[in-house]
Coordinates of C-alpha atoms and ligand atoms in Angstrom, one line a residue:
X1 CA 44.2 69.2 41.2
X2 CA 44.2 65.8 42.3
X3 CA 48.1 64.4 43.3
X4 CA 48.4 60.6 44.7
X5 CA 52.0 59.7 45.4
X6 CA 53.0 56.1 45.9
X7 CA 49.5 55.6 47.2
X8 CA 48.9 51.5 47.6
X9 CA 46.4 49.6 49.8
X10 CA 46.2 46.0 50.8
X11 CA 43.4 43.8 52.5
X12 CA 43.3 41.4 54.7
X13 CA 41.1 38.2 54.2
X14 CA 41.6 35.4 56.0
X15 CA 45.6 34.4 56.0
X16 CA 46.0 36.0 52.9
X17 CA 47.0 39.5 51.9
X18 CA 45.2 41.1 49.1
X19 CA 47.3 44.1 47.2
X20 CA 44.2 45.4 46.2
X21 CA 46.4 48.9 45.2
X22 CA 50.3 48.5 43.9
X23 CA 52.2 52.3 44.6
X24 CA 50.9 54.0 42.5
X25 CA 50.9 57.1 41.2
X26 CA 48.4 59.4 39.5
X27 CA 47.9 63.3 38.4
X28 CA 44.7 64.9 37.6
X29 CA 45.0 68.3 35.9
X30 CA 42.9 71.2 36.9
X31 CA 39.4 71.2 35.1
X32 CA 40.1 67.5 33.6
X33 CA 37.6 64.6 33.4
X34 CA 39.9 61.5 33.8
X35 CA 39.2 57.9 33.1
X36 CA 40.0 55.3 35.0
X37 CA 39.0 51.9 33.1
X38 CA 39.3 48.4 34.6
X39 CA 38.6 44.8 34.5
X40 CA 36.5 43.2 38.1
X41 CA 38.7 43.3 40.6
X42 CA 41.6 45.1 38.9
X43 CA 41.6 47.8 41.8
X44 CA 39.5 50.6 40.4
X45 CA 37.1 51.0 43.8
X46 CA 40.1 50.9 45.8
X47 CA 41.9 53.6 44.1
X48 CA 38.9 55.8 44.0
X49 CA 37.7 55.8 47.4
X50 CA 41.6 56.5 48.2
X51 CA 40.9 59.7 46.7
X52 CA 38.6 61.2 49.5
X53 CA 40.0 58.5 51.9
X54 CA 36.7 56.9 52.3
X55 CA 39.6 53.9 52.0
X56 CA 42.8 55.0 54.0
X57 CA 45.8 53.6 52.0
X58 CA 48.2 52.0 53.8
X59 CA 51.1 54.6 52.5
X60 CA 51.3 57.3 50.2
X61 CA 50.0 61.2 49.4
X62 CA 46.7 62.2 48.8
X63 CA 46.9 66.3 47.1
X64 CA 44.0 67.5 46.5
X65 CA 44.9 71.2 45.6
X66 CA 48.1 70.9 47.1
X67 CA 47.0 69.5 50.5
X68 CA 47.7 66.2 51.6
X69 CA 45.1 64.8 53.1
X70 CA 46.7 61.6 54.6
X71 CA 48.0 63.9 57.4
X72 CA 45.4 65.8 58.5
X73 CA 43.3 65.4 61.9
X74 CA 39.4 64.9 61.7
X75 CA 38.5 67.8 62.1
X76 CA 40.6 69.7 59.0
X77 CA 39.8 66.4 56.9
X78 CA 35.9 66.5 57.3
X79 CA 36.7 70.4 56.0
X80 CA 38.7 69.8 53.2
X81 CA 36.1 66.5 52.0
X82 CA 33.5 69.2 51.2
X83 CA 35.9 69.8 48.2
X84 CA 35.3 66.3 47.3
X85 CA 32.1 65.4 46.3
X86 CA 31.1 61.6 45.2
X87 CA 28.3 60.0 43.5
X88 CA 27.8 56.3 42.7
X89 CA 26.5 53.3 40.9
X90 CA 23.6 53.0 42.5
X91 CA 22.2 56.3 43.6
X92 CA 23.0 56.6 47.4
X93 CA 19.6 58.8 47.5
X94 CA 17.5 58.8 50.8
X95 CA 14.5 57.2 50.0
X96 CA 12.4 58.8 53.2
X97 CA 13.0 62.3 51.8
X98 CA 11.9 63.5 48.6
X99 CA 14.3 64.8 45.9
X100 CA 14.3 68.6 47.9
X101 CA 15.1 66.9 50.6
X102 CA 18.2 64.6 49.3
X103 CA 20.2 67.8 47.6
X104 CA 18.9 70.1 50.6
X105 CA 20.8 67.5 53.0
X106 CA 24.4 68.6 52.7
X107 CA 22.8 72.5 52.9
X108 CA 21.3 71.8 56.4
X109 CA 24.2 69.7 57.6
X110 CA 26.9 72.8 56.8
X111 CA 24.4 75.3 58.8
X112 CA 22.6 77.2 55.8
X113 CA 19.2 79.2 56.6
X114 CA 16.1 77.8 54.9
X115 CA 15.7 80.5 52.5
X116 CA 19.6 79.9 51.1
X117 CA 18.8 76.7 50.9
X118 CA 15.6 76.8 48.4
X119 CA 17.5 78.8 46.3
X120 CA 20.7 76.8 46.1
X121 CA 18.5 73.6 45.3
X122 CA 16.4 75.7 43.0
X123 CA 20.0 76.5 41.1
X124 CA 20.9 72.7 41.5
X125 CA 17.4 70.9 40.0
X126 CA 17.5 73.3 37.2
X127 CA 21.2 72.8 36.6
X128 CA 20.3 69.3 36.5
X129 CA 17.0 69.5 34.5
X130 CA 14.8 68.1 37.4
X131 CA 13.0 71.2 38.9
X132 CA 9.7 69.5 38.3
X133 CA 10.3 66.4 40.2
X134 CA 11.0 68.4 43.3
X135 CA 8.9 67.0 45.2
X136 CA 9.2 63.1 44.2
X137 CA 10.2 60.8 46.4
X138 CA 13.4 58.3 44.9
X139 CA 10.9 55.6 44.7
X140 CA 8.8 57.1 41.6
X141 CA 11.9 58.3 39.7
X142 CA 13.9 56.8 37.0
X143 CA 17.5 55.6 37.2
X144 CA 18.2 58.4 35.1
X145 CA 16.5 60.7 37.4
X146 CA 17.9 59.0 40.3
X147 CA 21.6 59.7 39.1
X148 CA 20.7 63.5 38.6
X149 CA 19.3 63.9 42.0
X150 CA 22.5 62.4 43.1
X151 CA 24.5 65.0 41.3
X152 CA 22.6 68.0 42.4
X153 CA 23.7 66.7 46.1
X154 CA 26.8 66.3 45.5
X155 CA 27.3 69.5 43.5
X156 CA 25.3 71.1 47.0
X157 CA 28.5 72.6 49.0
X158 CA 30.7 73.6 46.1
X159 CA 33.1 70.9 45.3
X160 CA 36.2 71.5 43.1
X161 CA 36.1 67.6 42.7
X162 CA 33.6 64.7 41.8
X163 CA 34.6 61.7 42.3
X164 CA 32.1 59.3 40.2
X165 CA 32.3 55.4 40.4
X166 CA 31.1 53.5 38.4
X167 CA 28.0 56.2 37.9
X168 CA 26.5 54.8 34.6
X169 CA 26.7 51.0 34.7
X170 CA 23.2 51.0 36.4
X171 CA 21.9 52.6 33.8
X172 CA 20.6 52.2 29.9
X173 CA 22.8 52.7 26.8
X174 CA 20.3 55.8 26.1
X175 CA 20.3 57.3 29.9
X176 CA 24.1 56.9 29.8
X177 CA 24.5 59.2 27.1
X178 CA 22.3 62.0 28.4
X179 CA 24.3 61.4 32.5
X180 CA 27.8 61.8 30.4
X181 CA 26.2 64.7 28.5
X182 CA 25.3 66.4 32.0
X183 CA 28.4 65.5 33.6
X184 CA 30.4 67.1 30.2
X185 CA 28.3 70.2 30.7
X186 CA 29.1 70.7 34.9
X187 CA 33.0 70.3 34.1
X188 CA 33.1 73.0 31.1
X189 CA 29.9 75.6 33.3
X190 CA 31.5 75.0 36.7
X191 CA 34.8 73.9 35.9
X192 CA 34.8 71.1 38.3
X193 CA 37.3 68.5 37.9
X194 CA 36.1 64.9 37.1
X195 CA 37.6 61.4 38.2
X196 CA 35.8 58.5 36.8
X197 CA 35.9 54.6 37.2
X198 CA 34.6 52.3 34.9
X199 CA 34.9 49.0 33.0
X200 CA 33.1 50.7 30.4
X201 CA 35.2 52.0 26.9
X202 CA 32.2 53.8 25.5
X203 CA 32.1 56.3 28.9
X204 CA 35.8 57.0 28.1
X205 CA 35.4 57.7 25.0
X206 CA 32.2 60.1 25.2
X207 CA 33.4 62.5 28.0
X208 CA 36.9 61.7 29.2
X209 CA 40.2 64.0 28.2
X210 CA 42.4 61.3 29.6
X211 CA 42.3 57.9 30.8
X212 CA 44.2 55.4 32.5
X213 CA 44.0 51.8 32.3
X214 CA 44.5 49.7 35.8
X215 CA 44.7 46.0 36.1
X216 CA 46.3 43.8 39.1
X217 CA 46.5 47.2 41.2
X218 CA 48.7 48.8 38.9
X219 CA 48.3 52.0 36.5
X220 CA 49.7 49.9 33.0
X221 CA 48.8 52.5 30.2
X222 CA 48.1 56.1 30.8
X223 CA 47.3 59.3 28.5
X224 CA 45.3 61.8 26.7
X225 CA 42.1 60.1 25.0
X226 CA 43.3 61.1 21.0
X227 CA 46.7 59.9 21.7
X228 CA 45.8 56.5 23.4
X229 CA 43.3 55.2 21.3
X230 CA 45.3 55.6 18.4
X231 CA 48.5 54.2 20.2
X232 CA 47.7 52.3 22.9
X233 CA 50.6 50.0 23.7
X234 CA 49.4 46.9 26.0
X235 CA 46.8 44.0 25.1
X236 CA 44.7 45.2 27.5
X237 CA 44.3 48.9 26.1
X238 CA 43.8 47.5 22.4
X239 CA 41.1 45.4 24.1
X240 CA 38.7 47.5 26.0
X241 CA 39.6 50.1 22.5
X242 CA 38.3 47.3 20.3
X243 CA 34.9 46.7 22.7
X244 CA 33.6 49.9 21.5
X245 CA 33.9 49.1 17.9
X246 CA 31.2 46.9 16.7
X247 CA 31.7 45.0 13.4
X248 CA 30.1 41.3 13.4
X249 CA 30.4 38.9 10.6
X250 CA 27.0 37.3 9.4
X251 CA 26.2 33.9 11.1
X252 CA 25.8 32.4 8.0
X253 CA 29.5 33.7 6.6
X254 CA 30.7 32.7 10.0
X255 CA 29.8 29.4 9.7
X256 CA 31.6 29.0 6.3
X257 CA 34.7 29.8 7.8
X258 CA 36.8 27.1 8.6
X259 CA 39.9 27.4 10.4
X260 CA 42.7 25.6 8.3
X261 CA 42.9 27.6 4.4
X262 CA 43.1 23.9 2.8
X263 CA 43.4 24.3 -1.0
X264 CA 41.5 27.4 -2.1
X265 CA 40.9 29.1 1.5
X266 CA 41.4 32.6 1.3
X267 CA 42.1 34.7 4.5
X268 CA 39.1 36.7 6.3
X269 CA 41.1 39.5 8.0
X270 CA 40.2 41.9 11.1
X271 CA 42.2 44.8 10.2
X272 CA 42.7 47.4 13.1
X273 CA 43.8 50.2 12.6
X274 CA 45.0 53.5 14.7
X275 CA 46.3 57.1 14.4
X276 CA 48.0 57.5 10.9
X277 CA 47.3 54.4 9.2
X278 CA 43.7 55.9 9.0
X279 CA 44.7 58.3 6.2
X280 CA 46.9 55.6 4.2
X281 CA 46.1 54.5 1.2
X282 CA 47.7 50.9 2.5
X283 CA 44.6 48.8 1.5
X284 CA 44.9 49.8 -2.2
X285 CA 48.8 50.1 -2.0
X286 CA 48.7 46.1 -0.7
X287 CA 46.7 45.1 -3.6
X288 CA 48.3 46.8 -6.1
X289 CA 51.7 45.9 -5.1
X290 CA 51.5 42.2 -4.5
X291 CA 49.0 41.5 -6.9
X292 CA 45.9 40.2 -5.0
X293 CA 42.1 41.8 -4.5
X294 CA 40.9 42.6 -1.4
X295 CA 37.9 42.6 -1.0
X296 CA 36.2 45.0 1.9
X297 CA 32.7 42.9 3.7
X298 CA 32.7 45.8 6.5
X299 CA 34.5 48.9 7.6
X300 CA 33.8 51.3 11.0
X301 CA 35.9 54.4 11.6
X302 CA 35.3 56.6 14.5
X303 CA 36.7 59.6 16.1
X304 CA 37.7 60.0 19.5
X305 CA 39.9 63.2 20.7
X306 CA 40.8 64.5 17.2
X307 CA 42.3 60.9 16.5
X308 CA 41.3 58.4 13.9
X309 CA 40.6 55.0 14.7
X310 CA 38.4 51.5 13.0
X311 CA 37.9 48.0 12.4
X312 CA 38.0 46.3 8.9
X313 CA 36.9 43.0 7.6
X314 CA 38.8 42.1 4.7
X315 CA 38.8 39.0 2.4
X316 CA 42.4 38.3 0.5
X317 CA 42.0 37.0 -2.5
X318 CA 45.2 35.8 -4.9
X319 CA 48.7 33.6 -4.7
X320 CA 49.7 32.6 -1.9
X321 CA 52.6 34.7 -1.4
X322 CA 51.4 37.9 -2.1
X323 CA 48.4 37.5 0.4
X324 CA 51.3 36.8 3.3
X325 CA 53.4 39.5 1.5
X326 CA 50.1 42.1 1.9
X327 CA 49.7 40.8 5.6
X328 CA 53.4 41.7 6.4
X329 CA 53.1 45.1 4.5
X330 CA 49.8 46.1 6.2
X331 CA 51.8 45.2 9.6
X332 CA 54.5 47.3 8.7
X333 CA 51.9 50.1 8.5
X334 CA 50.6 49.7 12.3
X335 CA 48.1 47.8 11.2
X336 CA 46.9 45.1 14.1
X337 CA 46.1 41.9 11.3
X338 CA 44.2 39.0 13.0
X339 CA 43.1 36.1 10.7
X340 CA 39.2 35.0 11.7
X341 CA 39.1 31.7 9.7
X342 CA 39.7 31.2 5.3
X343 CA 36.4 31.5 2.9
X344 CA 36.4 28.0 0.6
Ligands
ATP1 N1 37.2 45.4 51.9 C1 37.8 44.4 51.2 N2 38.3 43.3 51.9 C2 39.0 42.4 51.2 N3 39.3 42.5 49.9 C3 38.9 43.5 49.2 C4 38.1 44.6 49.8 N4 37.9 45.5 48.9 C5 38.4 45.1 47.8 N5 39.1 43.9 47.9 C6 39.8 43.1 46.9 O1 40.7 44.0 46.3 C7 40.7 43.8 44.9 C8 40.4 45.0 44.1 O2 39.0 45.3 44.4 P1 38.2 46.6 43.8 O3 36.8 46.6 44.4 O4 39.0 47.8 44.1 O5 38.2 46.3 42.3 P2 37.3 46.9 41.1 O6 38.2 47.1 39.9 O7 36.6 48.1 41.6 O8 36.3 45.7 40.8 P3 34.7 45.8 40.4 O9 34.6 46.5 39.1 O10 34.3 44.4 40.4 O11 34.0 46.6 41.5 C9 39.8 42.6 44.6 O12 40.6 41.4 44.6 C10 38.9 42.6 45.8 O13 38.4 41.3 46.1

């Protein structure tokens, strides 16, 4: 549905040349909600608003069903936008007009008679869950709210695309959910395809079917949610992966730790682990082989796309050589091992 081809973008500020976009390419299957996750200023705005060419890029292919965009003249590109809707982090609403007015907007502006209009926005509040706030101005609605006014506009003249950036990071852990939860329910009722940017793991992971991870302009890691959360290849992947997972020591056992294992310091592992080493016995198999206990403080498993993933924080307790002998064997078994500090 959505095709960019060697698509980059560059700023000027100053004497100096931001490449804000490297080339970069990028496919977005029919009826997909895609992911795009970032660090600030890793490129994820840019590459977005190339997508409707609120940005032009400086070189490349914009398909959106086929059609490049990049080539066409005003008038056939102001057309083919209506395909692309777009809503954002902070709303976008007109706060003069009440929430009839904001979705009825993009109605009056393609030409529709007033009584097609009250029905389409009728469709669009309910769709949303909103019809009682009709007429509310922005002023006395919620964030929440806000972002579902926003996506009855955008949903206004039929789009086979949103683009949405950065949609939820305005909004509460709680109100986040339910927005994903509405967005879910448009892509599977309307079939509308979804791209997303966000520096937040925990959006990915709720809706998305695939994600991508950018960082200095450039697409690093790509794939299908199960896949890349179980396998992820680069530092930065295993990082935003781990955000989502939430295991924190005690204060008072973290302040017991001490960094050097001196005489009787045994190891306090984070154990990460992805795909198949879920299912593995390894934990008993490494105690039972080498001779040592492990003892388990905390554990978190999840599920995201069919896959397996979780944290573990693990004591070692035994000879010295079979807890670097179990390290090496839990390794071997795809296991990421990071030592946090010994326990005296
Ligand atoms: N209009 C502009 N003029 C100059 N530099 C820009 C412009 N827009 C973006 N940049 C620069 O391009 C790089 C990428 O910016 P972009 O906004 O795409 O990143 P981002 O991942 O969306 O960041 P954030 O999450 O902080 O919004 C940054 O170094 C930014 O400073």
């Amino acid at each position: 549905m959505i095709t960019l081809q060697a698509i980059h973008k560059s700023f000027r500020q100053k004497d100096q040349i931001i490449a804000a976009l490297k080339p970069t390419d990028l496919h977005v299957p029919q009826g997909s909600i895609f992911g795009i996750i970032g660090s600030s200023g890793a490129g994820k705005s840019t590459l977005i608003r190339c997508v409707n060419l609120l940005e032009r890029p400086d070189g490349g292919q914009v398909l959106i069903d086929g059609v490049d965009l990049t080539t066409l003249p005003a008038k056939e590109l102001r057309r083919q936008r209506q395909q692309i809707a777009m809503i954002f982090q902070h709303f976008n609403l007109l706060a003069s007009r009440t929430v009839f007015g904001n979705v009825a907007l993009p109605l009056e502006l393609a030409g529709e008679d007033k009584a097609e209009i009250e029905r389409k926005v009728k469709e669009l509040l309910n769709l949303v869950g909103l019809a009682e706030k009709v007429d509310a101005y922005p002023a006395n609605l919620s964030g929440g709210q806000k972002q579902r006014v926003a996506i009855a506009r955008a949903l206004a003249n039929d789009p086979k695309v949103l683009l949405c950036d950065e949609a939820t990071s305005a909004l509460d852990p709680e109100t986040t959910k339910s927005i994903l939860a509405l967005l879910k329910t448009i892509n599977q009722r309307l079939g509308l395809t979804i791209l997303l940017i966000t520096h937040e793991m925990e959006v990915v992971k709720q809706i998305c079917d695939r994600v991508a991870i950018i960082d200095g302009g450039r697409l690093i890691e790509q794939g299908e949610v199960g896949p890349f959360f179980a396998n992820a290849r680069t530092e930065l992947a295993r990082r935003f992966i781990a955000s989502t997972l939430h295991l924190d020591l005690p204060e008072s056992f973290r302040q017991a730790l001490t960094e050097e294992p001196g005489e009787n310091g045994k190891p306090l592992l984070r154990l990460s682990f992805r795909g198949d080493s879920v299912d593995a016995p390894v934990i008993t198999q490494a105690a039972k082989r080498f001779g040592i206990d492990i003892s388990i403080l905390s554990a978190q498993m999840e599920y995201v796309g069919g896959t397996k993933f979780g944290l573990m924080l693990a004591e070692l307790m035994g000879n010295e050589r079979g807890i670097e002998e179990a390290k090496t064997f839990l390794v071997e078994h795809n296991i990421d091992v990071e030592v946090l500090g010994y326990v005296q």
